[in-house]
Structure formats: structure tokens, C-alpha cells
CSV table of N, CA and C in Angstrom, one decimal:
chain,number,residue,atom,x,y,z
F,33,GLU,N,20.7,-3.5,-1.4
F,33,GLU,CA,20.7,-4.4,-2.5
F,33,GLU,C,20.7,-5.9,-2.0
F,34,ALA,N,21.5,-6.1,-0.9
F,34,ALA,CA,21.6,-7.4,-0.4
F,34,ALA,C,20.2,-8.0,0.0
F,35,LEU,N,19.4,-7.1,0.5
F,35,LEU,CA,18.0,-7.6,1.0
F,35,LEU,C,17.2,-8.1,-0.2
F,36,SER,N,17.4,-7.5,-1.4
F,36,SER,CA,16.6,-7.9,-2.5
F,36,SER,C,17.2,-9.1,-3.3
F,37,LEU,N,18.5,-9.4,-3.1
F,37,LEU,CA,19.2,-10.4,-3.8
F,37,LEU,C,19.4,-11.7,-3.0
F,38,GLY,N,19.6,-11.6,-1.7
F,38,GLY,CA,20.0,-12.8,-1.0
F,38,GLY,C,18.8,-13.6,-0.3
F,39,ASP,N,19.1,-14.9,-0.1
F,39,ASP,CA,18.1,-15.7,0.7
F,39,ASP,C,18.4,-15.5,2.2
F,40,LYS,N,19.7,-15.2,2.5
F,40,LYS,CA,20.2,-14.9,3.9
F,40,LYS,C,21.1,-13.7,3.8
F,41,VAL,N,21.0,-12.9,4.8
F,41,VAL,CA,21.8,-11.6,4.8
F,41,VAL,C,22.6,-11.6,6.1
F,42,ALA,N,23.9,-11.3,6.0
F,42,ALA,CA,24.7,-11.1,7.2
F,42,ALA,C,25.0,-9.6,7.4
F,43,VAL,N,24.6,-9.1,8.5
F,43,VAL,CA,24.9,-7.7,8.8
F,43,VAL,C,26.1,-7.7,9.7
F,44,MET,N,27.2,-7.0,9.2
F,44,MET,CA,28.5,-6.9,10.0
F,44,MET,C,28.7,-5.5,10.4
F,45,GLN,N,29.5,-5.4,11.5
F,45,GLN,CA,29.9,-4.1,12.0
F,45,GLN,C,31.3,-4.3,12.5
F,46,GLY,N,32.3,-3.6,11.9
F,46,GLY,CA,33.7,-3.7,12.3
F,46,GLY,C,34.2,-5.1,12.4
F,47,GLY,N,33.8,-6.0,11.5
F,47,GLY,CA,34.2,-7.4,11.5
F,47,GLY,C,33.5,-8.3,12.5
F,48,THR,N,32.4,-7.7,13.1
F,48,THR,CA,31.6,-8.5,14.0
F,48,THR,C,30.2,-8.8,13.4
F,49,LEU,N,29.8,-10.0,13.4
F,49,LEU,CA,28.5,-10.4,12.9
F,49,LEU,C,27.4,-9.9,13.8
F,50,ARG,N,26.5,-9.0,13.4
F,50,ARG,CA,25.4,-8.5,14.2
F,50,ARG,C,24.2,-9.3,14.1
F,51,GLN,N,23.9,-9.8,12.8
F,51,GLN,CA,22.7,-10.6,12.6
F,51,GLN,C,22.9,-11.4,11.3
F,52,LEU,N,22.4,-12.6,11.3
F,52,LEU,CA,22.4,-13.5,10.1
F,52,LEU,C,21.0,-14.0,10.0
F,53,ALA,N,20.2,-13.6,9.0
F,53,ALA,CA,18.8,-14.0,8.9
F,53,ALA,C,18.3,-13.8,7.5
F,54,THR,N,17.1,-14.1,7.2
F,54,THR,CA,16.4,-13.8,6.0
F,54,THR,C,16.3,-12.3,5.8
F,55,PRO,N,16.2,-11.8,4.6
F,55,PRO,CA,16.1,-10.3,4.5
F,55,PRO,C,14.8,-9.8,5.2
F,56,GLU,N,13.7,-10.6,5.2
F,56,GLU,CA,12.5,-10.2,5.8
F,56,GLU,C,12.7,-10.1,7.3
F,57,ASP,N,13.4,-11.1,7.9
F,57,ASP,CA,13.6,-11.1,9.4
F,57,ASP,C,14.6,-10.0,9.8
F,58,VAL,N,15.6,-9.7,9.0
F,58,VAL,CA,16.5,-8.6,9.3
F,58,VAL,C,15.7,-7.3,9.3
F,59,TYR,N,14.8,-7.1,8.4
F,59,TYR,CA,14.1,-5.8,8.3
F,59,TYR,C,13.0,-5.7,9.4
F,60,ARG,N,12.2,-6.8,9.6
F,60,ARG,CA,11.1,-6.7,10.5
F,60,ARG,C,11.5,-7.1,12.0
F,61,ASN,N,12.6,-7.8,12.2
F,61,ASN,CA,12.9,-8.3,13.5
F,61,ASN,C,14.4,-8.1,13.7
F,62,PRO,N,14.9,-6.8,13.7
F,62,PRO,CA,16.4,-6.6,13.8
F,62,PRO,C,16.8,-7.0,15.2
F,63,HIS,N,18.0,-7.6,15.3
F,63,HIS,CA,18.5,-8.0,16.6
F,63,HIS,C,18.9,-6.9,17.5
F,64,ASP,N,19.3,-5.7,16.9
F,64,ASP,CA,19.7,-4.6,17.8
F,64,ASP,C,19.5,-3.3,17.0
F,65,LEU,N,19.7,-2.2,17.7
F,65,LEU,CA,19.6,-0.9,17.1
F,65,LEU,C,20.5,-0.7,15.9
F,66,PHE,N,21.7,-1.2,15.9
F,66,PHE,CA,22.6,-1.0,14.8
F,66,PHE,C,21.9,-1.7,13.5
F,67,VAL,N,21.4,-2.9,13.6
F,67,VAL,CA,20.8,-3.5,12.5
F,67,VAL,C,19.6,-2.8,12.0
F,68,ALA,N,18.8,-2.3,13.0
F,68,ALA,CA,17.5,-1.6,12.6
F,68,ALA,C,17.9,-0.3,11.8
F,69,ARG,N,18.9,0.4,12.2
F,69,ARG,CA,19.3,1.6,11.5
F,69,ARG,C,19.9,1.3,10.1
F,70,PHE,N,20.6,0.1,10.0
F,70,PHE,CA,21.4,-0.2,8.9
F,70,PHE,C,20.5,-0.6,7.7
F,71,VAL,N,19.4,-1.2,7.9
F,71,VAL,CA,18.5,-1.7,6.8
F,71,VAL,C,17.3,-0.8,6.7
F,72,GLY,N,16.8,-0.7,5.5
F,72,GLY,CA,15.5,-0.1,5.2
F,72,GLY,C,15.6,1.3,4.6
F,73,GLU,N,14.7,1.6,3.7
F,73,GLU,CA,14.6,2.9,3.1
F,73,GLU,C,13.2,3.3,2.9
F,74,PRO,N,12.7,4.3,3.6
F,74,PRO,CA,13.5,5.3,4.4
F,74,PRO,C,14.0,4.6,5.7
F,75,GLY,N,14.9,5.2,6.3
F,75,GLY,CA,15.4,4.6,7.6
F,75,GLY,C,14.3,4.5,8.6
F,76,ILE,N,14.6,3.7,9.6
F,76,ILE,CA,13.6,3.4,10.7
F,76,ILE,C,13.5,4.7,11.5
F,77,ASN,N,12.2,5.0,11.9
F,77,ASN,CA,11.9,6.1,12.8
F,77,ASN,C,12.3,5.7,14.2
F,78,LEU,N,13.0,6.6,14.9
F,78,LEU,CA,13.4,6.3,16.3
F,78,LEU,C,13.0,7.5,17.2
F,79,ILE,N,12.4,7.1,18.3
F,79,ILE,CA,11.9,8.1,19.3
F,79,ILE,C,12.4,7.7,20.7
F,80,ASP,N,13.2,8.5,21.3
F,80,ASP,CA,13.7,8.3,22.7
F,80,ASP,C,12.6,8.6,23.7
F,81,GLY,N,12.5,7.7,24.7
F,81,GLY,CA,11.5,8.0,25.7
F,81,GLY,C,11.6,7.0,26.8
F,82,GLU,N,10.5,6.6,27.4
F,82,GLU,CA,10.5,5.6,28.5
F,82,GLU,C,9.3,4.7,28.4
F,83,ILE,N,9.5,3.5,29.0
F,83,ILE,CA,8.4,2.6,29.1
F,83,ILE,C,7.9,2.8,30.6
F,84,ALA,N,6.6,2.9,30.7
F,84,ALA,CA,5.9,3.1,32.0
F,84,ALA,C,4.8,2.1,32.1
F,85,ASN,N,4.6,1.7,33.4
F,85,ASN,CA,3.5,0.8,33.7
F,85,ASN,C,2.3,1.6,34.0
F,86,GLU,N,1.2,1.4,33.3
F,86,GLU,CA,-0.1,2.1,33.5
F,86,GLU,C,-0.9,1.4,34.6
F,87,PRO,N,-1.9,2.0,35.1
F,87,PRO,CA,-2.8,1.3,36.0
F,87,PRO,C,-3.3,0.0,35.4
F,88,GLY,N,-3.4,-1.1,36.1
F,88,GLY,CA,-3.8,-2.4,35.6
F,88,GLY,C,-2.7,-3.2,35.0
F,89,GLY,N,-1.4,-2.7,35.2
F,89,GLY,CA,-0.3,-3.4,34.7
F,89,GLY,C,0.0,-3.3,33.2
F,90,VAL,N,-0.7,-2.4,32.5
F,90,VAL,CA,-0.5,-2.3,31.0
F,90,VAL,C,0.7,-1.4,30.8
F,91,ALA,N,1.6,-1.8,30.0
F,91,ALA,CA,2.8,-1.0,29.7
F,91,ALA,C,2.6,-0.1,28.5
F,92,SER,N,3.2,1.1,28.5
F,92,SER,CA,3.1,2.0,27.4
F,92,SER,C,4.5,2.7,27.2
F,93,PHE,N,4.7,3.1,26.0
F,93,PHE,CA,5.9,3.9,25.7
F,93,PHE,C,5.5,5.3,25.6
F,94,ARG,N,6.3,6.2,26.3
F,94,ARG,CA,6.0,7.6,26.4
F,94,ARG,C,7.2,8.5,26.0
F,95,ALA,N,6.9,9.5,25.2
F,95,ALA,CA,7.9,10.5,24.9
F,95,ALA,C,7.1,11.9,25.0
F,96,SER,N,7.8,13.0,24.9
F,96,SER,CA,7.1,14.3,24.9
F,96,SER,C,6.1,14.3,23.8
F,97,GLY,N,4.8,14.4,24.1
F,97,GLY,CA,3.8,14.5,23.0
F,97,GLY,C,3.5,13.2,22.3
F,98,PHE,N,4.0,12.1,22.8
F,98,PHE,CA,3.8,10.8,22.1
F,98,PHE,C,3.6,9.7,23.1
F,99,ARG,N,2.6,8.9,22.8
F,99,ARG,CA,2.3,7.7,23.7
F,99,ARG,C,1.8,6.6,22.9
F,100,LEU,N,2.3,5.4,23.2
F,100,LEU,CA,1.9,4.2,22.5
F,100,LEU,C,1.6,3.1,23.5
F,101,ASP,N,0.4,2.6,23.6
F,101,ASP,CA,0.1,1.4,24.5
F,101,ASP,C,0.7,0.2,23.8
F,102,LEU,N,1.3,-0.6,24.6
F,102,LEU,CA,2.0,-1.8,24.1
F,102,LEU,C,1.2,-3.1,24.1
F,103,ASN,N,-0.1,-2.9,24.2
F,103,ASN,CA,-1.1,-4.0,24.0
F,103,ASN,C,-0.7,-5.2,24.8
F,104,GLY,N,-0.5,-5.1,26.1
F,104,GLY,CA,-0.2,-6.2,27.0
F,104,GLY,C,1.1,-6.8,26.9
F,105,ARG,N,2.1,-6.3,26.1
F,105,ARG,CA,3.4,-6.8,26.1
F,105,ARG,C,4.1,-6.6,27.4
F,106,ALA,N,4.7,-7.7,27.9
F,106,ALA,CA,5.4,-7.6,29.2
F,106,ALA,C,6.8,-7.0,28.9
F,107,VAL,N,6.9,-5.7,29.3
F,107,VAL,CA,8.1,-4.9,29.0
F,107,VAL,C,8.5,-4.3,30.3
F,108,PRO,N,9.8,-4.4,30.7
F,108,PRO,CA,10.2,-3.7,32.0
F,108,PRO,C,10.2,-2.2,31.8
F,109,PRO,N,9.8,-1.5,32.9
F,109,PRO,CA,9.9,0.0,32.8
F,109,PRO,C,11.3,0.5,32.7
F,110,GLY,N,11.4,1.7,32.2
F,110,GLY,CA,12.7,2.4,32.1
F,110,GLY,C,12.9,3.1,30.7
F,111,ARG,N,14.1,3.7,30.6
F,111,ARG,CA,14.5,4.4,29.3
F,111,ARG,C,14.5,3.4,28.2
F,112,ALA,N,14.0,3.8,27.0
F,112,ALA,CA,14.0,3.0,25.8
F,112,ALA,C,13.9,3.9,24.6
F,113,THR,N,14.2,3.2,23.5
F,113,THR,CA,14.0,3.8,22.2
F,113,THR,C,13.0,3.0,21.4
F,114,LEU,N,12.0,3.7,20.9
F,114,LEU,CA,11.0,3.1,20.1
F,114,LEU,C,11.4,3.2,18.6
F,115,GLY,N,11.3,2.0,17.9
F,115,GLY,CA,11.6,2.0,16.5
F,115,GLY,C,10.3,1.7,15.7
F,116,LEU,N,10.0,2.5,14.7
F,116,LEU,CA,8.8,2.2,13.9
F,116,LEU,C,9.2,2.4,12.4
F,117,ARG,N,8.9,1.4,11.7
F,117,ARG,CA,9.1,1.5,10.2
F,117,ARG,C,8.1,2.4,9.6
F,118,ALA,N,8.3,3.0,8.5
F,118,ALA,CA,7.4,4.0,7.9
F,118,ALA,C,6.1,3.4,7.6
F,119,GLU,N,5.9,2.2,7.4
F,119,GLU,CA,4.6,1.5,7.1
F,119,GLU,C,3.9,1.1,8.4
F,120,ALA,N,4.5,1.2,9.5
F,120,ALA,CA,4.0,0.8,10.8
F,120,ALA,C,3.2,1.9,11.5
F,121,ILE,N,3.0,3.1,10.8
F,121,ILE,CA,2.3,4.2,11.4
F,121,ILE,C,1.3,4.7,10.4
F,122,ALA,N,0.1,4.9,10.9
F,122,ALA,CA,-1.0,5.5,10.0
F,122,ALA,C,-1.2,6.9,10.4
F,123,ILE,N,-1.5,7.8,9.4
F,123,ILE,CA,-1.9,9.1,9.7
F,123,ILE,C,-3.4,9.2,9.8
F,124,THR,N,-3.9,9.9,10.8
F,124,THR,CA,-5.3,10.0,11.1
F,124,THR,C,-5.7,11.5,11.2
F,125,GLY,N,-6.9,11.7,11.3
F,125,GLY,CA,-7.4,13.1,11.5
F,125,GLY,C,-7.1,13.4,13.0
F,126,GLN,N,-7.2,14.7,13.3
F,126,GLN,CA,-7.0,15.2,14.7
F,126,GLN,C,-8.3,14.7,15.5
F,127,GLU,N,-8.1,13.9,16.5
F,127,GLU,CA,-9.2,13.4,17.3
F,127,GLU,C,-9.0,13.9,18.7
F,128,ALA,N,-10.1,14.2,19.4
F,128,ALA,CA,-10.0,14.7,20.8
F,128,ALA,C,-9.4,13.7,21.7
F,129,GLY,N,-8.4,14.1,22.5
F,129,GLY,CA,-7.8,13.3,23.4
F,129,GLY,C,-6.7,12.3,22.8
F,130,GLN,N,-6.4,12.6,21.6
F,130,GLN,CA,-5.4,11.7,20.9
F,130,GLN,C,-4.1,11.8,21.6
F,131,SER,N,-3.4,10.7,21.7
F,131,SER,CA,-2.1,10.7,22.5
F,131,SER,C,-0.9,11.1,21.7
F,132,SER,N,-1.0,11.1,20.3
F,132,SER,CA,0.1,11.5,19.5
F,132,SER,C,-0.3,12.2,18.3
F,133,SER,N,0.3,13.4,18.1
F,133,SER,CA,0.0,14.2,16.9
F,133,SER,C,1.3,14.8,16.4
F,134,ALA,N,1.2,15.3,15.1
F,134,ALA,CA,2.3,15.9,14.5
F,134,ALA,C,1.9,16.9,13.4
F,135,THR,N,2.9,17.6,13.0
F,135,THR,CA,2.7,18.6,11.9
F,135,THR,C,3.4,18.1,10.7
F,136,VAL,N,2.8,18.2,9.5
F,136,VAL,CA,3.4,17.7,8.3
F,136,VAL,C,4.4,18.8,7.8
F,137,ASP,N,5.7,18.3,7.7
F,137,ASP,CA,6.8,19.2,7.2
F,137,ASP,C,6.7,19.2,5.7
F,138,ARG,N,6.7,18.1,5.1
F,138,ARG,CA,6.7,18.0,3.6
F,138,ARG,C,6.2,16.7,3.2
F,139,VAL,N,5.7,16.6,1.9
F,139,VAL,CA,5.2,15.4,1.3
F,139,VAL,C,6.1,15.1,0.1
F,140,GLU,N,6.6,13.9,0.1
F,140,GLU,CA,7.5,13.4,-1.0
F,140,GLU,C,6.8,12.4,-1.9
F,141,HIS,N,6.4,12.8,-3.1
F,141,HIS,CA,5.8,11.9,-4.0
F,141,HIS,C,6.9,11.2,-4.9
F,142,LEU,N,6.9,9.9,-4.8
F,142,LEU,CA,8.0,9.2,-5.4
F,142,LEU,C,7.5,8.3,-6.5
F,143,GLY,N,6.3,8.6,-7.1
F,143,GLY,CA,5.7,7.8,-8.1
F,143,GLY,C,4.9,6.6,-7.5
F,144,GLY,N,5.5,5.5,-7.2
F,144,GLY,CA,4.8,4.4,-6.7
F,144,GLY,C,4.5,4.5,-5.2
F,145,GLU,N,5.1,5.4,-4.5
F,145,GLU,CA,4.8,5.6,-3.1
F,145,GLU,C,4.9,7.1,-2.7
F,146,THR,N,4.3,7.4,-1.6
F,146,THR,CA,4.3,8.8,-1.0
F,146,THR,C,4.8,8.7,0.4
F,147,LEU,N,5.8,9.5,0.7
F,147,LEU,CA,6.4,9.6,2.0
F,147,LEU,C,6.0,10.9,2.6
F,148,VAL,N,5.4,10.9,3.9
F,148,VAL,CA,5.0,12.1,4.6
F,148,VAL,C,6.0,12.3,5.7
F,149,HIS,N,6.7,13.5,5.7
F,149,HIS,CA,7.7,13.8,6.7
F,149,HIS,C,6.9,14.6,7.8
F,150,LEU,N,7.0,14.2,9.0
F,150,LEU,CA,6.3,14.8,10.1
F,150,LEU,C,7.2,15.2,11.2
F,151,ARG,N,6.7,16.2,12.1
F,151,ARG,CA,7.5,16.7,13.2
F,151,ARG,C,6.6,16.9,14.4
F,152,GLY,N,7.0,16.5,15.5
F,152,GLY,CA,6.3,16.6,16.8
F,152,GLY,C,7.3,17.0,17.9
F,153,ALA,N,6.8,17.1,19.1
F,153,ALA,CA,7.6,17.4,20.3
F,153,ALA,C,8.7,16.4,20.5
F,154,TRP,N,8.4,15.1,20.0
F,154,TRP,CA,9.3,14.0,20.2
F,154,TRP,C,10.4,13.9,19.1
F,155,GLY,N,10.3,14.7,18.1
F,155,GLY,CA,11.2,14.7,17.0
F,155,GLY,C,10.6,14.6,15.6
F,156,ALA,N,11.3,13.9,14.7
F,156,ALA,CA,10.8,13.8,13.3
F,156,ALA,C,10.6,12.3,13.0
F,157,LEU,N,9.7,12.1,12.0
F,157,LEU,CA,9.5,10.7,11.5
F,157,LEU,C,9.0,10.8,10.1
F,158,VAL,N,9.0,9.7,9.4
F,158,VAL,CA,8.6,9.5,8.1
F,158,VAL,C,7.5,8.4,8.0
F,159,VAL,N,6.4,8.7,7.4
F,159,VAL,CA,5.3,7.7,7.3
F,159,VAL,C,5.1,7.4,5.8
F,160,ARG,N,5.0,6.1,5.5
F,160,ARG,CA,4.6,5.7,4.1
F,160,ARG,C,3.1,5.8,4.0
F,161,ALA,N,2.6,6.7,3.2
F,161,ALA,CA,1.2,6.9,3.0
F,161,ALA,C,0.6,5.9,2.1
F,162,PRO,N,-0.6,5.3,2.3
F,162,PRO,CA,-1.2,4.4,1.4
F,162,PRO,C,-1.4,5.1,0.0
F,163,GLN,N,-1.2,4.3,-1.0
F,163,GLN,CA,-1.3,4.9,-2.4
F,163,GLN,C,-2.7,5.5,-2.6
F,164,ALA,N,-3.7,4.9,-2.2
F,164,ALA,CA,-5.1,5.3,-2.5
F,164,ALA,C,-5.5,6.6,-1.8
F,165,SER,N,-4.8,6.9,-0.7
F,165,SER,CA,-5.2,8.1,0.0
F,165,SER,C,-4.5,9.4,-0.4
F,166,ALA,N,-5.1,10.5,-0.2
F,166,ALA,CA,-4.5,11.8,-0.5
F,166,ALA,C,-3.6,12.1,0.7
F,167,ALA,N,-2.4,12.5,0.5
F,167,ALA,CA,-1.5,12.9,1.5
F,167,ALA,C,-1.9,14.3,2.0
F,168,PRO,N,-1.7,14.5,3.3
F,168,PRO,CA,-2.1,15.9,3.9
F,168,PRO,C,-1.0,16.9,3.4
F,169,ALA,N,-1.4,18.2,3.4
F,169,ALA,CA,-0.6,19.2,2.9
F,169,ALA,C,0.4,19.6,4.0
F,170,ALA,N,1.5,20.2,3.6
F,170,ALA,CA,2.5,20.7,4.5
F,170,ALA,C,1.9,21.7,5.4
F,171,GLY,N,2.2,21.7,6.7
F,171,GLY,CA,1.7,22.6,7.7
F,171,GLY,C,0.4,22.0,8.4
F,172,THR,N,-0.1,20.9,7.9
F,172,THR,CA,-1.4,20.3,8.5
F,172,THR,C,-1.0,19.6,9.8
F,173,GLN,N,-1.9,19.7,10.8
F,173,GLN,CA,-1.8,19.0,12.0
F,173,GLN,C,-2.5,17.6,11.8
F,174,VAL,N,-1.9,16.5,12.1
F,174,VAL,CA,-2.5,15.2,11.9
F,174,VAL,C,-2.3,14.4,13.2
F,175,GLY,N,-3.1,13.4,13.3
F,175,GLY,CA,-2.9,12.4,14.4
F,175,GLY,C,-2.1,11.2,13.9
F,176,LEU,N,-1.6,10.5,14.8
F,176,LEU,CA,-0.8,9.3,14.4
F,176,LEU,C,-1.3,8.1,15.1
F,177,ARG,N,-1.3,7.0,14.4
F,177,ARG,CA,-1.8,5.7,14.9
F,177,ARG,C,-0.7,4.6,14.6
F,178,PRO,N,0.3,4.5,15.5
F,178,PRO,CA,1.4,3.5,15.3
F,178,PRO,C,0.8,2.1,15.6
F,179,ASP,N,1.3,1.1,14.9
F,179,ASP,CA,0.8,-0.3,15.2
F,179,ASP,C,1.7,-0.9,16.3
F,180,PRO,N,1.1,-1.1,17.4
F,180,PRO,CA,1.9,-1.7,18.5
F,180,PRO,C,2.5,-3.0,18.2
F,181,ALA,N,1.9,-3.8,17.4
F,181,ALA,CA,2.4,-5.1,17.0
F,181,ALA,C,3.7,-5.0,16.2
F,182,ARG,N,3.9,-3.9,15.6
F,182,ARG,CA,5.1,-3.7,14.8
F,182,ARG,C,6.1,-2.8,15.4
F,183,ALA,N,5.8,-2.4,16.7
F,183,ALA,CA,6.7,-1.5,17.4
F,183,ALA,C,8.0,-2.3,17.9
F,184,LEU,N,9.1,-1.7,17.6
F,184,LEU,CA,10.4,-2.3,18.1
F,184,LEU,C,10.9,-1.5,19.2
F,185,LEU,N,11.3,-2.1,20.3
F,185,LEU,CA,11.8,-1.5,21.5
F,185,LEU,C,13.3,-1.8,21.7
F,186,PHE,N,14.1,-0.8,22.1
F,186,PHE,CA,15.5,-1.0,22.3
F,186,PHE,C,15.9,-0.4,23.6
F,187,ASP,N,16.8,-1.1,24.4
F,187,ASP,CA,17.2,-0.6,25.6
F,187,ASP,C,18.3,0.5,25.4
F,188,PRO,N,18.8,1.2,26.4
F,188,PRO,CA,19.8,2.3,26.2
F,188,PRO,C,21.1,1.8,25.6
F,189,SER,N,21.4,0.5,25.7
F,189,SER,CA,22.6,0.1,25.1
F,189,SER,C,22.4,-0.4,23.6
F,190,GLY,N,21.2,-0.3,23.1
F,190,GLY,CA,20.9,-0.7,21.7
F,190,GLY,C,20.4,-2.1,21.5
F,191,GLY,N,20.3,-2.9,22.6
F,191,GLY,CA,19.8,-4.2,22.5
F,191,GLY,C,18.2,-4.2,22.4
F,192,ARG,N,17.7,-5.3,21.8
F,192,ARG,CA,16.2,-5.4,21.8
F,192,ARG,C,15.6,-5.7,23.1
F,193,ILE,N,14.5,-5.1,23.4
F,193,ILE,CA,13.7,-5.4,24.6
F,193,ILE,C,12.6,-6.4,24.2
């Protein structure tokens, strides 16, 4: 509720200020993993994996059955957690050589929006489906297209990378 009512929001944990910012900034640019988990409905999707440098110096995030090119972002290699909001991932058809795919667990129709619950080798996530499109049926294999510009990366201690 604070995100919808306030001009500025303070996120506290155990008496410590974690972030003070506009509601939009707290949601889109959380200072750390605690803040990212604290705000948003549905909750942020988190995938544990690692950042690797590809040939040519391009960085990518990798987890079992999941890969995201980081589009030239200068990111140090090592263990990391990828955070993706439900609207930062598009569901696509199964394409040859696709780096990330999932199985639809269930579809949640909420009137004004549709949430698609997915599962892959890397874990589970929720995608906010566009209103105009038909959601895939449970049991369907789908491809995933995460938006690298909206990908949030966190180090093992929970700080932003």
C-alpha cells in the first residue's frame, strides 16, 4: 500500500533503513535483494546461477537450463542471483536453439491480468502475460525471452551488482 500512497517510500529491516526512494525507483531499482523481495506483487522471480564472460568479452547469466546475455553490461564473473519482475519476461514459442525454456504449471486469471506460473531446471517463476494474448495451457512447453535491460543482478551477499 505504501507504494501506491507515498511520494517517497522508506524500506526498513530491523530498524535499519535499506532504501529511501520513490515507489517507482524502489520497485524498478531496488538497492539490494531484501528490498527486491519486499516490494511487488507477484514477488520478484529469483534464479541462482553465475555470470560468465563469453568469447568477445560479452557477459551472460547462466543457470541450469537458463541463459541471458547481458547486452554488453560490464559485470564481474562469479556467483549471482538474477532478479526478474513478472513483466520483464515474455513467453515465446519453442524455438530451435533457444537458451531458456519452461513448462507451464498453471495459469492464474485475475480479471485485469493473467499470471502464468512456469517451471524449469532453474526453478519456478511467474510471468505477467499481456492482456491481448491467449495464455498457454498447463503442461505446455514454452520459450522465455527475459529483457536484459530490466534484469537485476545481486551478489551472494544480496548487494546489487
